[in-house]
XYZ file of C-alpha atoms in Angstrom:
646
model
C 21.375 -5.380 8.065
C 20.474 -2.652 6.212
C 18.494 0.217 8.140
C 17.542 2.414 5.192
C 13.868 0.808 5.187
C 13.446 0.773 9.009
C 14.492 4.707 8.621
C 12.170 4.970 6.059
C 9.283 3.583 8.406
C 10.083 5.592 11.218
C 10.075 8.773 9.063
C 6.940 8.171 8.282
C 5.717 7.540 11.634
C 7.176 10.851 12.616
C 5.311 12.908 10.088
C 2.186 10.901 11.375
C 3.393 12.801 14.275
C 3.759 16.227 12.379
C 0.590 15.700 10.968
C -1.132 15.211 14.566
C 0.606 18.482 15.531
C 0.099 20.095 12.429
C -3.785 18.902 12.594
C -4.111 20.431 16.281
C -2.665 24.226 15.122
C -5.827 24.045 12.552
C -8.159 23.134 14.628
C -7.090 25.673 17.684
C -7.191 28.621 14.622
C -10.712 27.504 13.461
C -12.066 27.133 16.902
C -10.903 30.724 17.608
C -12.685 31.952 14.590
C -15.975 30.083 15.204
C -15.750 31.220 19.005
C -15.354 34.928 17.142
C -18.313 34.171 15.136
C -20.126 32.740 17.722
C -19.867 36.028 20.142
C -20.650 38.247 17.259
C -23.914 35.982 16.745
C -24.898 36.146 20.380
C -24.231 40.055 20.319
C -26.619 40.418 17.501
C -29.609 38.269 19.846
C -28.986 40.508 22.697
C -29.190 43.738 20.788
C -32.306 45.607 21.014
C -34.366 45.460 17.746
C -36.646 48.390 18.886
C -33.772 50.777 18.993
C -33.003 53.030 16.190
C -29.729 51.603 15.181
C -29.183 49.028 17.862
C -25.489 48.623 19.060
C -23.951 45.404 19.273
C -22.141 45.293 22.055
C -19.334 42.572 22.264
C -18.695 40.564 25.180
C -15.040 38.583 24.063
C -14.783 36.764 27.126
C -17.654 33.939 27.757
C -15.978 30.669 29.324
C -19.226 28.676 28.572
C -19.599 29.735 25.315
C -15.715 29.023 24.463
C -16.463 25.539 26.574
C -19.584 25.010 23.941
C -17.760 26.468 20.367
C -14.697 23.865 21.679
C -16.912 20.624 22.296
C -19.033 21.318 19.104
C -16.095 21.889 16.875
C -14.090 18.666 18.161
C -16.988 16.625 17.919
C -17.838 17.971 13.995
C -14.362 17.800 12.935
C -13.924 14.401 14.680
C -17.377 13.197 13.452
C -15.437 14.341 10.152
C -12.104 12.940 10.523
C -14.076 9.428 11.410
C -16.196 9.149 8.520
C -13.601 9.606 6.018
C -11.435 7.462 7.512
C -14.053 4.638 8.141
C -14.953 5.492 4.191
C -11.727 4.676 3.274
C -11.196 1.410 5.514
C -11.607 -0.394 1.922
C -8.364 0.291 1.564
C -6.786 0.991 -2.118
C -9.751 0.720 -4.014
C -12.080 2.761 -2.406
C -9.414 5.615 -3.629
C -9.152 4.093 -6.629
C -13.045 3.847 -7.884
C -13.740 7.235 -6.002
C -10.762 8.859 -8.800
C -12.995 7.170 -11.558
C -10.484 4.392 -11.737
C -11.627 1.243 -13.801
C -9.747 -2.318 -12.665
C -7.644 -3.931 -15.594
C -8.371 -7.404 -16.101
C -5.496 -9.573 -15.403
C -5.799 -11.296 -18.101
C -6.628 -7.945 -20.625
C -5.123 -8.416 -23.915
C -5.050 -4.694 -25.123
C -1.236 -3.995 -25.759
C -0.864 -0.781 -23.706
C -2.590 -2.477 -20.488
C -1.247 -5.698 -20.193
C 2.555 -3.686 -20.479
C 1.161 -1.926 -17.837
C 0.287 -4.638 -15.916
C 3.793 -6.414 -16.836
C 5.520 -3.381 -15.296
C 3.651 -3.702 -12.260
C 4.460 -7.473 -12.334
C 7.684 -7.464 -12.327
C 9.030 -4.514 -9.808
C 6.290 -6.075 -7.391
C 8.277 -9.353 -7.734
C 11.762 -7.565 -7.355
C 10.705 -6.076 -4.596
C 8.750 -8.889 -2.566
C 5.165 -7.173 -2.355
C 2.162 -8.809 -3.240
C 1.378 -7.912 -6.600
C -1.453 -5.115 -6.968
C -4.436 -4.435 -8.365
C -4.142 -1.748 -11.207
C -6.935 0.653 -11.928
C -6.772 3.176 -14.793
C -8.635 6.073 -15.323
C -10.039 6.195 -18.685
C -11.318 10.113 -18.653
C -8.024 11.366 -17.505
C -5.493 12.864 -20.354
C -2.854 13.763 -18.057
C 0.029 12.069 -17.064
C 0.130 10.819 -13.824
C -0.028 7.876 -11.074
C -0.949 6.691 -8.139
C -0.152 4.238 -5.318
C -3.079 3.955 -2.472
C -3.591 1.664 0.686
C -2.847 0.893 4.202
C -0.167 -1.727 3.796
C 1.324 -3.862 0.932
C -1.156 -6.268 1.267
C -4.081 -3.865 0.296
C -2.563 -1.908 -2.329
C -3.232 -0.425 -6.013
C -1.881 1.197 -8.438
C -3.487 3.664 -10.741
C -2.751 5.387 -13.629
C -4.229 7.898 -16.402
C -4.847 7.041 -19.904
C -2.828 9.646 -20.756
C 0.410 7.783 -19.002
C 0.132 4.476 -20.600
C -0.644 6.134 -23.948
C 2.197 8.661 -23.863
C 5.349 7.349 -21.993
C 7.602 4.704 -22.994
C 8.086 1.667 -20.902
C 11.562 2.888 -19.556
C 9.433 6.164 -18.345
C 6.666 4.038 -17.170
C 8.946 1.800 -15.368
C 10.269 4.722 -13.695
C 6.916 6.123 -12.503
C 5.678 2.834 -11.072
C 9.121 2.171 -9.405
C 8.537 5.888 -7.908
C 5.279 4.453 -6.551
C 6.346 1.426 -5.044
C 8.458 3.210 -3.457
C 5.205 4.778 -1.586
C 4.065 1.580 -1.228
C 7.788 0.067 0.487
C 8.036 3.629 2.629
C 4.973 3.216 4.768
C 3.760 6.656 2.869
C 0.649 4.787 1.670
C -0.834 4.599 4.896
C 0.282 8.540 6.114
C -1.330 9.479 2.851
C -5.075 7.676 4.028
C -4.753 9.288 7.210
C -3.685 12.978 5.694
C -7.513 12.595 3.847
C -9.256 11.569 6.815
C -7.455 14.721 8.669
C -7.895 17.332 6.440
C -11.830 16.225 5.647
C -12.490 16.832 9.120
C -11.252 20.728 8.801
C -13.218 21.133 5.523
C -16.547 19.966 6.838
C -16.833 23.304 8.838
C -17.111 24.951 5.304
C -19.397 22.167 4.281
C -21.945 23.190 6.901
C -21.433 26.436 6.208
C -22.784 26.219 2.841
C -25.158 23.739 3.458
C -26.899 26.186 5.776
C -26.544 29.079 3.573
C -28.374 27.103 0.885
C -30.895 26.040 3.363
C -31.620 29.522 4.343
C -31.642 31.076 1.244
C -34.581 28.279 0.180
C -36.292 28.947 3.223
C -36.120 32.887 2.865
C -37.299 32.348 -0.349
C -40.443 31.039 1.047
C -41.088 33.000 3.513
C -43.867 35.823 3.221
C -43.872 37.217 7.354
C -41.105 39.189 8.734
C -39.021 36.580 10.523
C -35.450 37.257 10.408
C -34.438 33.698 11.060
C -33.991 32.700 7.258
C -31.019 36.314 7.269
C -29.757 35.263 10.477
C -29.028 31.345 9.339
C -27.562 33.089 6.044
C -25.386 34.876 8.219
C -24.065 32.283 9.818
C -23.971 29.990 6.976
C -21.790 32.841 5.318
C -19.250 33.042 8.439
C -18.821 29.121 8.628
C -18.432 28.867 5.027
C -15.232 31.758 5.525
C -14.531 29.633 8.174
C -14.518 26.524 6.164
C -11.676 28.715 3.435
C -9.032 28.958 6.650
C -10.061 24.967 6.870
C -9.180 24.514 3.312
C -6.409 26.977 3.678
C -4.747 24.640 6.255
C -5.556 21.480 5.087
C -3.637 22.158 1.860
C -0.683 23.643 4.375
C -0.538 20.379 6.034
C -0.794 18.330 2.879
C 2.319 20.284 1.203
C 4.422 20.180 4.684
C 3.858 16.456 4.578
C 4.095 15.325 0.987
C 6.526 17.334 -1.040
C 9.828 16.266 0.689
C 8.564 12.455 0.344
C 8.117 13.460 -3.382
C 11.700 13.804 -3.813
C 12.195 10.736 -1.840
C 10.427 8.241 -4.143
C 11.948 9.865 -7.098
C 15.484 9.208 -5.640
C 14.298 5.836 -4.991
C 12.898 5.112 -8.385
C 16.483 5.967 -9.861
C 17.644 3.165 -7.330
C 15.304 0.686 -8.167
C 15.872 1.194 -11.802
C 19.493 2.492 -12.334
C 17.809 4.467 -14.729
C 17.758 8.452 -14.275
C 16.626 9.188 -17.756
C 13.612 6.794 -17.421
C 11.674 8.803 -14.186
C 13.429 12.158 -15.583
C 11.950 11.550 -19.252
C 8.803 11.122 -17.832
C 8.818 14.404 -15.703
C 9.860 16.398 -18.838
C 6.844 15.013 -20.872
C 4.980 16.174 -18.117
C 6.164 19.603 -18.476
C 5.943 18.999 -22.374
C 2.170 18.173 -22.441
C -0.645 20.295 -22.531
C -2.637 18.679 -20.326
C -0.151 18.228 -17.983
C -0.422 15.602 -14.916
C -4.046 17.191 -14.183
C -6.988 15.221 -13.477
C -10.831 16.303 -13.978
C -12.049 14.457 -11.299
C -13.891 15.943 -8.620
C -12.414 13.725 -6.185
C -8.689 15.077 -6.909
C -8.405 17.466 -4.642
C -9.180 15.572 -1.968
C -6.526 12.735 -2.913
C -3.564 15.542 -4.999
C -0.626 14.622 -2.347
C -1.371 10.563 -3.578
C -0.305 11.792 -6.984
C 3.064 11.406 -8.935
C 2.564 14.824 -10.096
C 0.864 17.961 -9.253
C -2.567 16.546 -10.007
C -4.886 20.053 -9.834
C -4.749 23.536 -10.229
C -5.966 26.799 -8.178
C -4.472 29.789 -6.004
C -4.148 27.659 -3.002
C -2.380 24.875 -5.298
C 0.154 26.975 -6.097
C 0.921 28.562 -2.727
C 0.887 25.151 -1.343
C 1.476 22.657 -4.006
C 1.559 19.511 -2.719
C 4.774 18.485 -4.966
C 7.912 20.378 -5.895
C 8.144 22.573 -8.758
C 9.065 20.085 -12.228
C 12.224 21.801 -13.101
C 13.413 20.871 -9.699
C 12.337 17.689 -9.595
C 13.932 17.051 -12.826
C 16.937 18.763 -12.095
C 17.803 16.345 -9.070
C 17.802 13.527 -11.052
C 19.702 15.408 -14.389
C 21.483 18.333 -13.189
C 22.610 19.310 -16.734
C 18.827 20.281 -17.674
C 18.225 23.620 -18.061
C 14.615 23.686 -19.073
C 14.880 23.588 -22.798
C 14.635 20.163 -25.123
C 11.808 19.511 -22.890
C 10.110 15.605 -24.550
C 7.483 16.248 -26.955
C 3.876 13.671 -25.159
C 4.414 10.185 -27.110
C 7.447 10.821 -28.636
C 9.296 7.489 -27.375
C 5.750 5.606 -26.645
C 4.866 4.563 -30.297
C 3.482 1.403 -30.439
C 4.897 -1.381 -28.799
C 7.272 -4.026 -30.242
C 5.937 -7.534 -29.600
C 9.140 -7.609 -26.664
C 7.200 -4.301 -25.485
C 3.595 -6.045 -25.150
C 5.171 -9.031 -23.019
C 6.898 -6.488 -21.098
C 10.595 -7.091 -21.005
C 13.666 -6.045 -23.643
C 13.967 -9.458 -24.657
C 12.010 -12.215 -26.168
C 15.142 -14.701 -25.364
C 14.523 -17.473 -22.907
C 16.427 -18.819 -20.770
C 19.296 -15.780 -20.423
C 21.925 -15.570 -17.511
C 20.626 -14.536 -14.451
C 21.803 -11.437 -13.148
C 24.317 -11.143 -10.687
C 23.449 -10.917 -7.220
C 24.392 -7.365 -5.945
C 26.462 -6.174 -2.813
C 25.260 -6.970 0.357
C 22.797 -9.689 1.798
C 19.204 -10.327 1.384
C 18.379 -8.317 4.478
C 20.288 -5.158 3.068
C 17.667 -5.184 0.671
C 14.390 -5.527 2.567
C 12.257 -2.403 0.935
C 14.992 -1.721 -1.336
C 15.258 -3.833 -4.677
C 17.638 -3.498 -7.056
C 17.819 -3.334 -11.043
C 19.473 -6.940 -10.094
C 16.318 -8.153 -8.842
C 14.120 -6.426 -11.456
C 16.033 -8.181 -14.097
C 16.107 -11.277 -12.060
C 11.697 -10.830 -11.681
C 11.582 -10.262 -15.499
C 13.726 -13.319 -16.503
C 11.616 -15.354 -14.220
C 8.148 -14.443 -15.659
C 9.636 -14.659 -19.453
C 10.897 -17.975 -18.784
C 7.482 -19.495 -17.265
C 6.067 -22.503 -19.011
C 3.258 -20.914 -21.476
C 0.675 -22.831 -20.246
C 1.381 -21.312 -16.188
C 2.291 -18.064 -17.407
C -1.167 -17.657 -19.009
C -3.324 -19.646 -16.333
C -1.874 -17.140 -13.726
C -4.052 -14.341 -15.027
C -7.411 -15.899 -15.201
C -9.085 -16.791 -11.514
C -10.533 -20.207 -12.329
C -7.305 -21.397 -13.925
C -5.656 -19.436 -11.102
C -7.076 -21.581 -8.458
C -5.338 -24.622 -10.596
C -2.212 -23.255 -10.419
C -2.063 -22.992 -6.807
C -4.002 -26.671 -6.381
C -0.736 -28.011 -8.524
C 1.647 -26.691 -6.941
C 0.474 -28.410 -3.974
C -0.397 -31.742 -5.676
C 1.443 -34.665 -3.672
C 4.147 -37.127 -5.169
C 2.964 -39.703 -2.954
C 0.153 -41.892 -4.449
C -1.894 -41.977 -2.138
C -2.050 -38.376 -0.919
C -1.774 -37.205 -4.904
C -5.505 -39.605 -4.816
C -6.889 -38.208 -2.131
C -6.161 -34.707 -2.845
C -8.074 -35.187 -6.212
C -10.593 -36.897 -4.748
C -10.919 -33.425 -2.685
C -10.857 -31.686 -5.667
C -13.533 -33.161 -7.453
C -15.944 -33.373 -4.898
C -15.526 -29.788 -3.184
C -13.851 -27.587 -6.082
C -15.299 -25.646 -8.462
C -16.790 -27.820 -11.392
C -13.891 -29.385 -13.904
C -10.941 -28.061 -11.850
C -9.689 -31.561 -11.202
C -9.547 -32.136 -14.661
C -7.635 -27.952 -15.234
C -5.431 -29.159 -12.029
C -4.384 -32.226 -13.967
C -3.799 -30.430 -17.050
C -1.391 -28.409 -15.640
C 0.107 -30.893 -13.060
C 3.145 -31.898 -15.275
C 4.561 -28.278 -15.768
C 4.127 -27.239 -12.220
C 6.159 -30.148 -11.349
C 8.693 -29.717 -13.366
C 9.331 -25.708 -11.998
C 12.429 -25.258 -10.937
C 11.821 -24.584 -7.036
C 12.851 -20.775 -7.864
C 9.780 -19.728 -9.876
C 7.182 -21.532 -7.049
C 6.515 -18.069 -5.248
C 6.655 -15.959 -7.794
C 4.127 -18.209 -9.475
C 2.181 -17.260 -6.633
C 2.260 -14.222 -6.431
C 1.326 -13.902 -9.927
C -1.924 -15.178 -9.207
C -2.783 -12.899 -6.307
C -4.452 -10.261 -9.115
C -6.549 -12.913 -10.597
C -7.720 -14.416 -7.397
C -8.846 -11.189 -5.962
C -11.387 -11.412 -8.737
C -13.320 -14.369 -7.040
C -16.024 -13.668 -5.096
C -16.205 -14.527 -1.346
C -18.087 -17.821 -1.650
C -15.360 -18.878 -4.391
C -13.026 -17.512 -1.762
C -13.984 -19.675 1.162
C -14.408 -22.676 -1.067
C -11.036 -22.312 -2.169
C -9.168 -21.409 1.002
C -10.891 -24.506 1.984
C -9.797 -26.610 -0.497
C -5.695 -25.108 0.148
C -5.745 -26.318 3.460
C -7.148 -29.973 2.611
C -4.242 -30.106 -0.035
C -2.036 -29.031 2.256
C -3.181 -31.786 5.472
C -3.752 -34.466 2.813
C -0.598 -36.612 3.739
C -1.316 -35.486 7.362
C 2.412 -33.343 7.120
C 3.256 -30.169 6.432
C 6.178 -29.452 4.570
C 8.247 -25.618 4.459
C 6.769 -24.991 0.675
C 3.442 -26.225 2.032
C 3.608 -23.452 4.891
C 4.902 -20.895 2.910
C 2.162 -21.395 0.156
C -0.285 -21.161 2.406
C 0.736 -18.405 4.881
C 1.794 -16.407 1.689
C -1.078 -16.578 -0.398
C -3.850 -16.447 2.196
C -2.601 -13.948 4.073
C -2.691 -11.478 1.031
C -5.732 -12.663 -0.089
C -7.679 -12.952 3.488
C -8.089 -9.064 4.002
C -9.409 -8.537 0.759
C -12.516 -10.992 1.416
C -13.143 -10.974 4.964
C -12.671 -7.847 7.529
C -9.067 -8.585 9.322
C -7.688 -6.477 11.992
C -4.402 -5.057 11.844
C -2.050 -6.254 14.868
C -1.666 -3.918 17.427
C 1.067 -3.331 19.464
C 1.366 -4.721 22.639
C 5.064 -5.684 23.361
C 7.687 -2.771 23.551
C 10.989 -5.093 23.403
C 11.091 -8.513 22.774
C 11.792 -9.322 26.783
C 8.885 -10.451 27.148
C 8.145 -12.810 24.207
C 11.284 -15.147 25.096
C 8.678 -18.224 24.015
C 7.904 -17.368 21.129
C 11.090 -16.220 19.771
C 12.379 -19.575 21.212
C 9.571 -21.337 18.718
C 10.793 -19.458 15.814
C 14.525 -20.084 16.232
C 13.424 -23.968 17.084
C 11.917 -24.529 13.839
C 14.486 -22.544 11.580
C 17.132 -24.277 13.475
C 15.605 -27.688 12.806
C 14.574 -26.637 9.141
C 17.871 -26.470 7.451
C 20.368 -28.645 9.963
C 20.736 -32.354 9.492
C 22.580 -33.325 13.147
C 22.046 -32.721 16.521
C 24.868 -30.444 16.596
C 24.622 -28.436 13.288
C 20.976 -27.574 14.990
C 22.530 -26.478 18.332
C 24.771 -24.695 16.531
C 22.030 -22.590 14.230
C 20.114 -21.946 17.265
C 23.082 -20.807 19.391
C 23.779 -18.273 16.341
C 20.469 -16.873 16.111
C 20.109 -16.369 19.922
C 23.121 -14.480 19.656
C 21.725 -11.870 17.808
C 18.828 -11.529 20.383
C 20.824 -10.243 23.543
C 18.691 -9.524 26.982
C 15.893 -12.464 25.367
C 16.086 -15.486 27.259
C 15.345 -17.991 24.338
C 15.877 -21.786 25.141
C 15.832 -24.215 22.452
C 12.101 -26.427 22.344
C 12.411 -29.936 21.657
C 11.335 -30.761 17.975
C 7.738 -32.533 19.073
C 7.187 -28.404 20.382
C 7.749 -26.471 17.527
C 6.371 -27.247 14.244
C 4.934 -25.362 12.048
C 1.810 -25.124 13.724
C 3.711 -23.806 16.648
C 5.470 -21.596 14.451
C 2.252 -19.636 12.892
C 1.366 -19.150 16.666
C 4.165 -17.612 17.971
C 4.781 -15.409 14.338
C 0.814 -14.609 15.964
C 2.321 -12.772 19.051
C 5.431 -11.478 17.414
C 3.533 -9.100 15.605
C 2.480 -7.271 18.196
C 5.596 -6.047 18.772
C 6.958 -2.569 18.303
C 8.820 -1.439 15.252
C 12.315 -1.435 16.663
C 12.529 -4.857 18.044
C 11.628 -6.280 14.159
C 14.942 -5.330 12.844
C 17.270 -7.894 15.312
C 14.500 -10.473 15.389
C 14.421 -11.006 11.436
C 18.645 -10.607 11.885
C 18.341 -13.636 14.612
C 16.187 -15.529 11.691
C 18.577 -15.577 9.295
C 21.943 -15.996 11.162
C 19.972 -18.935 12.259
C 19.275 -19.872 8.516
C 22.850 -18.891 7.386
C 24.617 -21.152 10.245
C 25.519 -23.686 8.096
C 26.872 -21.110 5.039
C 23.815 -22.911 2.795
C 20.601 -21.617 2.122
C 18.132 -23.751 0.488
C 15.437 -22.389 -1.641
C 13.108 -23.586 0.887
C 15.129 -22.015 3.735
C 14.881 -19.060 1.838
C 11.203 -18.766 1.170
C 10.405 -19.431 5.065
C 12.511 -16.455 5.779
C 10.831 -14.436 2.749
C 7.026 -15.347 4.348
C 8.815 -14.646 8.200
C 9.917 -11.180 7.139
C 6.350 -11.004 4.969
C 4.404 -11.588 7.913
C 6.135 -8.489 10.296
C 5.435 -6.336 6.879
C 8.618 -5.878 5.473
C 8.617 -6.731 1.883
C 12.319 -8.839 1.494
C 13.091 -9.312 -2.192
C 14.232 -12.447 -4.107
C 16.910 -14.652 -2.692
C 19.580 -14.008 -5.808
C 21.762 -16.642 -6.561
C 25.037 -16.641 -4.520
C 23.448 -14.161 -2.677
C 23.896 -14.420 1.040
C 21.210 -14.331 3.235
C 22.263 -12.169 6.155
């Protein structure tokens, strides 16, 4: 298996670690300046006012007044640090609609959104993410992009005007692969927690003026001799210098953390794409454009290491720019530029072709698929290939029309799903409508119908990805039309009192994308270091893929035997099949994610040599192992065909 995205994690998790040391230098330098402050202050209250010219005389060594300027700054810059952070719990969007961002409609018909949206589509297909929610920002000119969230599962994409109006879709493509890559890195959620940080350093300066204002007003007012209002200026005035070293750090941690990932995603977009000139091309209209990749926003500053390019401008933006310089940038990716030609804004983005508005270079349906590429599936868990992009984009184009457009609408989203999970059998197909029209929403029996006869005839290859497609226009319900509809999947799903592998990987797929975004969900936690001692569970899991995909006694010994084998020092026995269905399964995948990063890699390795015993993979086989991997967050593209598994 591939360890590239597993390296990828743990980089990330060890510049959560730089930041926490980085975080702790800042705060020891500002609580040595306040503590400087602080004797100065009490030096001034011992002085003698009836003196002539009253000395201050300065005492540097007070252990309970170091004790006191320690406790108070931790607890403001803490208090800080929370309040972000619990301001940004939301997730994506709250970064999003704080940048100005506006959501596009799934189902938007202006030309330059929906092959926006289309871009989006397809590379989060390729690359087995849920597919975001994208937010553009109408005011902004510039050129630039964003990717914001805590995990897959709860993030956007946003973009300027300025991008969608000035780049072509080969430079487009290339910025949104260079944000997914954000998104498959584990940056995302290093990024949230480098804004909680560094608000929690700024907020000195934030009191700082806040009491120099105050005093100033109250100064203003006051007609007796009370020095009070010119001491509270005073110190209003030192916390606000105070709050400049804050600033001055905060934007030293954000460049030490974000610049080197900058040339990361860029590297990765070429990957994804196989297309240097696309990201590069976009870089050099960039440096083309007058406006630049700027943003007016107040709230940039705040969020400029989220950005695909240097998103504001100042003294301490240049000495610590939170991304590389563009002529290096572009030079990594096309070492023969030397700075001149650079691409005039809009000169490849005129308007689109009708191919352009649906998104892909063809109009053709029904072309070749591509070619699956080197390696297995696993080899490309967080790293998709322009083999699975073309793969995403020749599944979408060759959609039934009627499902294509249903996907991007919520209430004939809701039928799409209901279809796909309409029963063959008589009687269940009966009492599954009979569900419909007495709990769903009003005439959905009748849009479920409607669209009963394509979603049967799908090929089994386009079933998740028709899923997936609706996850945009779902979000869009509100919670009650949430509930009722989560409600009405799991009564589909029970109606024949079975549940099949589609059923289960419907079901765990959709709702556990959609779930967060309605209801407050706790991330697991971990609890397990080593998989030693979850030998149950993992025996569940290898039970059920075992029996999922082997038609003897034997062949099912056999697939369990070979996933075991990749789970040395676990003591996994095999469960007897009235144990371990799929019931079981979501139970034990329950505990499993509590486990530590390290012990994910051989456990989704044991999954698939269990799988790939018998040298077949079924489509369902393969779509339990996509919603396995899913469910331990790592995003495992499409199952190409004659691609093998592990």
């Amino acid at each position: 298996m591939s360890t590239r995205f597993f390296e990828n994690q743990e980089s990330a998790r060890r510049n959560t670690s730089q930041l926490v040391v980085l975080f702790g230098l800042a705060v020891i330098a500002i609580v040595a300046m306040l503590y400087a402050l602080a004797v100065v202050v009490a030096a001034a209250q011992a002085a003698d006012p009836n003196l002539p010219e009253p000395a201050l005389i300065l005492e540097w060594w007070q252990p309970d007044l170091l004790v006191m300027v320690v406790l108070a700054t931790m607890a403001v810059v803490a208090s800080g640090s929370l309040y972000k952070i619990l301001q940004l719990r939301g997730g994506g969007e709250v970064v999003a609609e704080a940048l100005g961002g506006t959501l596009i409609a799934s189902d938007t018909s202006d030309p330059n959104q929906r092959r926006l949206l289309n871009v989006v589509e397809e590379m989060a297909i390729a690359s087995g993410t849920p597919i975001p929610p994208v937010y553009m920002m109408n005011d902004e000119s510039g050129i630039n992009a964003f990717a914001a969230g805590f995990s897959p599962g709860d993030a956007v994409v946003g973009v300027t005007r300025g991008t969608v109006e000035q780049l072509s879709r080969d430079e487009l493509q290339g910025v949104i692969a260079h944000e997914f890559s954000h998104i498959l890195s584990g940056d995302m959620r290093l990024n949230i927690k480098l804004m909680g940080v560094v608000h929690g350093i700024l907020i000195i300066g934030m009191i700082g003026y806040f009491l120099m204002r105050s005093s100033m007003f109250s100064h203003g007012r006051r007609n007796n001799r009370d020095n009070s209002g010119m001491a509270l200026l005073a110190i209003g005035i030192g916390l606000m210098l105070i709050g400049f070293l804050g600033t001055f750090f905060g934007n030293w941690i954000k460049a030490s953390v974000s610049r080197q990932r900058e040339f990361l995603a860029d590297a990765s977009s070429v990957q994804f794409t196989r297309n240097p000139d696309g990201i590069a091309d976009a870089l050099k209209k960039i440096a083309g454009f007058e406006p630049g990749s700027l943003l007016e926003s107040p709230n940039a500053p705040e969020s400029s290491h989220l950005f695909f390019g240097q998103g504001v401008r100042g003294p301490l933006q240049l000495m610590f720019a939170t991304h590389p310089p563009l002529d290096e940038r572009i030079r990594r990716i096309d070492p023969s530029w030397q700075g001149e030609g650079t691409l005039a804004p809009g000169s490849a983005a005129a308007a689109p072709s009708p191919a352009g508005v649906a998104g892909f270079a063809s109009s053709e349906s029904s072309a070749a698929l591509p070619a699956a590429p080197d390696g297995s599936a696993l080899d490309q868990i967080g790293e998709p290939t322009l083999a699975h992009i073309d793969y995403a984009a020749a599944l979408v184009r060759d959609l039934p029309a009627a499902l294509a457009a249903a996907v991007h609408e919520p209430y004939s989203a809701r039928a799409v799903i209901y279809a796909l999970l309409i029963n063959p059998h008589a009687e269940a197909r009966e009492a599954q409508f009979t569900q419909l029209a007495s709990f769903g929403e009003a005439g959905i029996a009748g849009e479920t119908e409607r669209l009963l006869a394509e979603a049967e005839s799908l090929e089994p290859r386009f079933r998740l990805p028709l899923v997936d497609m609706t996850l945009p226009a779902l979000r869009a319900l509100s919670k009650p039309q949430y509930r009722a509809f989560a409600s009405n999947v799991r009564a589909l799903v029970e109606a024949d009192r079975q549940i099949e592998l589609f059923e289960w990987t419907l079901q765990r797929t959709l709702l556990a994308h959609l779930h967060p975004h309605f209801e407050r969900v706790k991330p697991p936690r971990v609890r397990h270091r080593g998989l030693a001692k979850l030998d149950g569970p993992c025996s569940v899991v290898l039970s059920v893929l075992a029996l999922a995909g082997s038609p003897d006694e034997t062949s099912v010994d056999a697939a369990f035997e070979a996933g075991a084998g990749q789970l040395p020092g676990v003591d996994v026995k095999r469960i007897a099949p009235e144990h371990c269905g799929l019931r079981e399964l979501e139970l034990a995948l329950a505990k499993l994610v509590e486990v530590d990063a390290p012990s994910i890699r051989p456990l989704l390795a044991a999954c698939a040599a269990c799988i790939a015993a018998d040298r077949t993979v079924t489509q369902a086989e393969g779509e339990l192992m996509r919603a396995i991997a899913d469910a331990f967050g790592c995003p495992m593209p499409p199952l190409l065909p004659g691609q093998p598994l592990a």
